[in-house]
mmCIF file of C-alpha atoms in Angstrom:
data_model
loop_
_atom_site.group_PDB
_atom_site.id
_atom_site.type_symbol
_atom_site.label_atom_id
_atom_site.label_comp_id
_atom_site.label_asym_id
_atom_site.label_seq_id
_atom_site.Cartn_x
_atom_site.Cartn_y
_atom_site.Cartn_z
ATOM 1 C CA MET A 1 -18.413 -32.998 -1.352
ATOM 2 C CA ILE A 2 -15.645 -30.888 -0.305
ATOM 3 C CA GLU A 3 -14.400 -30.515 3.375
ATOM 4 C CA LYS A 4 -12.212 -27.664 4.851
ATOM 5 C CA GLU A 5 -11.173 -26.447 7.932
ATOM 6 C CA PHE A 6 -11.429 -22.670 8.399
ATOM 7 C CA THR A 7 -10.007 -20.428 11.470
ATOM 8 C CA CYS A 8 -12.685 -17.874 11.937
ATOM 9 C CA VAL A 9 -11.551 -14.259 12.130
ATOM 10 C CA VAL A 10 -14.606 -12.278 12.735
ATOM 11 C CA CYS A 11 -14.423 -12.092 16.719
ATOM 12 C CA PRO A 12 -11.407 -13.036 19.447
ATOM 13 C CA ASN A 13 -12.427 -16.758 19.698
ATOM 14 C CA GLY A 14 -10.874 -17.801 16.575
ATOM 15 C CA CYS A 15 -13.045 -20.881 16.276
ATOM 16 C CA SER A 16 -11.914 -23.840 14.269
ATOM 17 C CA ILE A 17 -14.883 -24.470 11.893
ATOM 18 C CA LYS A 18 -15.514 -27.463 9.681
ATOM 19 C CA ALA A 19 -17.289 -26.810 6.358
ATOM 20 C CA GLU A 20 -18.697 -28.912 3.606
ATOM 21 C CA TYR A 21 -19.644 -27.492 0.408
ATOM 22 C CA ALA A 22 -20.635 -28.657 -3.217
ATOM 23 C CA GLU A 23 -17.496 -29.047 -5.387
ATOM 24 C CA GLU A 24 -19.536 -27.584 -8.404
ATOM 25 C CA LYS A 25 -19.075 -24.007 -8.993
ATOM 26 C CA PRO A 26 -20.296 -21.662 -7.890
ATOM 27 C CA HIS A 27 -19.693 -23.352 -4.483
ATOM 28 C CA LYS A 28 -22.627 -23.850 -2.208
ATOM 29 C CA LEU A 29 -22.261 -24.550 1.599
ATOM 30 C CA VAL A 30 -23.887 -27.745 2.786
ATOM 31 C CA SER A 31 -23.017 -27.905 6.510
ATOM 32 C CA VAL A 32 -21.027 -26.028 9.290
ATOM 33 C CA SER A 33 -19.612 -27.137 12.763
ATOM 34 C CA GLY A 34 -17.460 -25.759 15.168
ATOM 35 C CA ASN A 35 -18.482 -22.422 15.367
ATOM 36 C CA ARG A 36 -19.397 -20.901 18.857
ATOM 37 C CA CYS A 37 -21.519 -18.166 17.606
ATOM 38 C CA PRO A 38 -23.837 -17.600 14.338
ATOM 39 C CA ARG A 39 -21.198 -15.075 12.852
ATOM 40 C CA GLY A 40 -18.807 -17.698 12.321
ATOM 41 C CA GLU A 41 -21.444 -19.419 9.861
ATOM 42 C CA THR A 42 -22.072 -16.528 8.146
ATOM 43 C CA TRP A 43 -18.538 -15.782 7.567
ATOM 44 C CA VAL A 44 -17.638 -19.192 6.157
ATOM 45 C CA LYS A 45 -20.465 -18.872 4.013
ATOM 46 C CA GLN A 46 -19.245 -15.784 2.496
ATOM 47 C CA GLU A 47 -15.672 -17.131 2.323
ATOM 48 C CA ILE A 48 -16.654 -20.145 0.232
ATOM 49 C CA GLU A 49 -19.725 -18.690 -1.963
ATOM 50 C CA ALA A 50 -18.188 -15.092 -2.723
ATOM 51 C CA PRO A 51 -14.893 -14.283 -0.747
ATOM 52 C CA MET A 52 -14.342 -10.598 0.060
ATOM 53 C CA ARG A 53 -11.322 -8.533 1.040
ATOM 54 C CA THR A 54 -9.946 -5.325 1.964
ATOM 55 C CA PHE A 55 -6.269 -4.093 1.578
ATOM 56 C CA SER A 56 -4.076 -1.132 1.652
ATOM 57 C CA SER A 57 -1.328 0.296 -0.833
ATOM 58 C CA SER A 58 0.546 3.466 -1.532
ATOM 59 C CA VAL A 59 0.164 6.105 -4.302
ATOM 60 C CA LEU A 60 3.030 8.491 -5.597
ATOM 61 C CA VAL A 61 2.779 12.146 -4.475
ATOM 62 C CA ARG A 62 3.780 15.391 -6.392
ATOM 63 C CA ASN A 63 5.160 18.331 -4.384
ATOM 64 C CA GLY A 64 4.751 16.709 -0.927
ATOM 65 C CA ASP A 65 7.199 16.153 1.881
ATOM 66 C CA PHE A 66 6.831 12.459 1.386
ATOM 67 C CA ILE A 67 7.127 10.870 -2.124
ATOM 68 C CA GLU A 68 4.523 8.399 -1.389
ATOM 69 C CA ALA A 69 1.227 8.357 0.550
ATOM 70 C CA SER A 70 -0.544 5.310 2.119
ATOM 71 C CA VAL A 71 -4.005 4.441 0.864
ATOM 72 C CA ARG A 72 -6.802 1.796 1.665
ATOM 73 C CA ILE A 73 -10.171 0.966 0.484
ATOM 74 C CA THR A 74 -13.293 1.585 2.529
ATOM 75 C CA ASP A 75 -15.271 -1.466 1.748
ATOM 76 C CA PRO A 76 -14.600 -4.959 0.968
ATOM 77 C CA ILE A 77 -14.332 -6.120 -2.617
ATOM 78 C CA PRO A 78 -14.702 -9.425 -4.328
ATOM 79 C CA LEU A 79 -11.533 -11.301 -4.278
ATOM 80 C CA VAL A 80 -11.384 -11.643 -7.887
ATOM 81 C CA LYS A 81 -11.347 -7.806 -8.097
ATOM 82 C CA ILE A 82 -8.319 -7.307 -6.220
ATOM 83 C CA PHE A 83 -5.608 -7.023 -9.122
ATOM 84 C CA ASP A 84 -8.219 -4.896 -11.182
ATOM 85 C CA VAL A 85 -8.296 -2.398 -8.089
ATOM 86 C CA MET A 86 -4.611 -2.360 -7.707
ATOM 87 C CA ALA A 87 -4.101 -1.750 -11.439
ATOM 88 C CA GLU A 88 -6.004 1.315 -11.081
ATOM 89 C CA ILE A 89 -4.503 2.331 -7.905
ATOM 90 C CA ARG A 90 -1.158 2.108 -9.439
ATOM 91 C CA LYS A 91 -2.050 4.838 -11.989
ATOM 92 C CA ILE A 92 -2.913 7.414 -9.425
ATOM 93 C CA THR A 93 -0.367 10.338 -8.662
ATOM 94 C CA ALA A 94 -1.689 12.526 -6.119
ATOM 95 C CA GLU A 95 -1.110 16.269 -5.675
ATOM 96 C CA ALA A 96 0.019 17.519 -2.156
ATOM 97 C CA PRO A 97 -1.340 18.488 0.141
ATOM 98 C CA LEU A 98 -3.345 15.301 1.306
ATOM 99 C CA GLN A 99 -5.533 14.877 4.154
ATOM 100 C CA ILE A 100 -6.326 11.525 6.191
ATOM 101 C CA GLY A 101 -9.672 10.228 4.988
ATOM 102 C CA GLN A 102 -9.453 12.285 1.320
ATOM 103 C CA VAL A 103 -11.111 10.432 -1.390
ATOM 104 C CA LEU A 104 -8.669 9.812 -4.191
ATOM 105 C CA MET A 105 -11.077 7.228 -6.433
ATOM 106 C CA GLU A 106 -14.374 6.011 -6.332
ATOM 107 C CA ASN A 107 -15.475 2.630 -7.696
ATOM 108 C CA PRO A 108 -12.276 1.680 -9.044
ATOM 109 C CA ALA A 109 -12.717 -1.629 -11.339
ATOM 110 C CA GLY A 110 -16.519 -1.110 -10.867
ATOM 111 C CA THR A 111 -16.486 -2.040 -7.156
ATOM 112 C CA LYS A 112 -18.571 -0.307 -4.696
ATOM 113 C CA THR A 113 -15.425 1.159 -2.664
ATOM 114 C CA LYS A 114 -13.396 4.090 -2.350
ATOM 115 C CA VAL A 115 -9.680 4.741 -2.108
ATOM 116 C CA ILE A 116 -8.904 6.982 0.591
ATOM 117 C CA VAL A 117 -5.686 8.508 1.872
ATOM 118 C CA THR A 118 -4.516 7.195 5.527
ATOM 119 C CA ARG A 119 -1.399 9.536 5.720
ATOM 120 C CA ASN A 120 -1.238 13.347 5.923
ATOM 121 C CA VAL A 121 1.320 14.637 3.389
ATOM 122 C CA ALA A 122 1.805 18.367 3.377
ATOM 123 C CA LYS A 123 2.770 20.333 0.440
ATOM 124 C CA ILE A 124 6.416 21.550 -0.140
ATOM 125 C CA GLN A 125 7.141 25.283 -0.637
#
């Protein structure tokens, strides 16, 4: 059995949660204590059994008033897929103009997320 302490990030309480889970993979949650709300237990279970993440990055832009545009993914992806998704994002070169919310890529690396623009980039004349 593995014991680990987490600081919950779901709400502003920041509960210190102690969790016990099986050593065998895939890990299975056995017990949780210290959470002040049920969301903490749900979060710890996901963090142990199937961790998910979101992230931001940037892409190159052609013919824009900026040479790069910031982007982010719209939905959490499995932690193990981050490097695969980043490899696909690095291949993107977008053409200006770009608008906030514009979708540049769907389902990178087989994930169920989109890569969207988070900065307007005007086209240079």
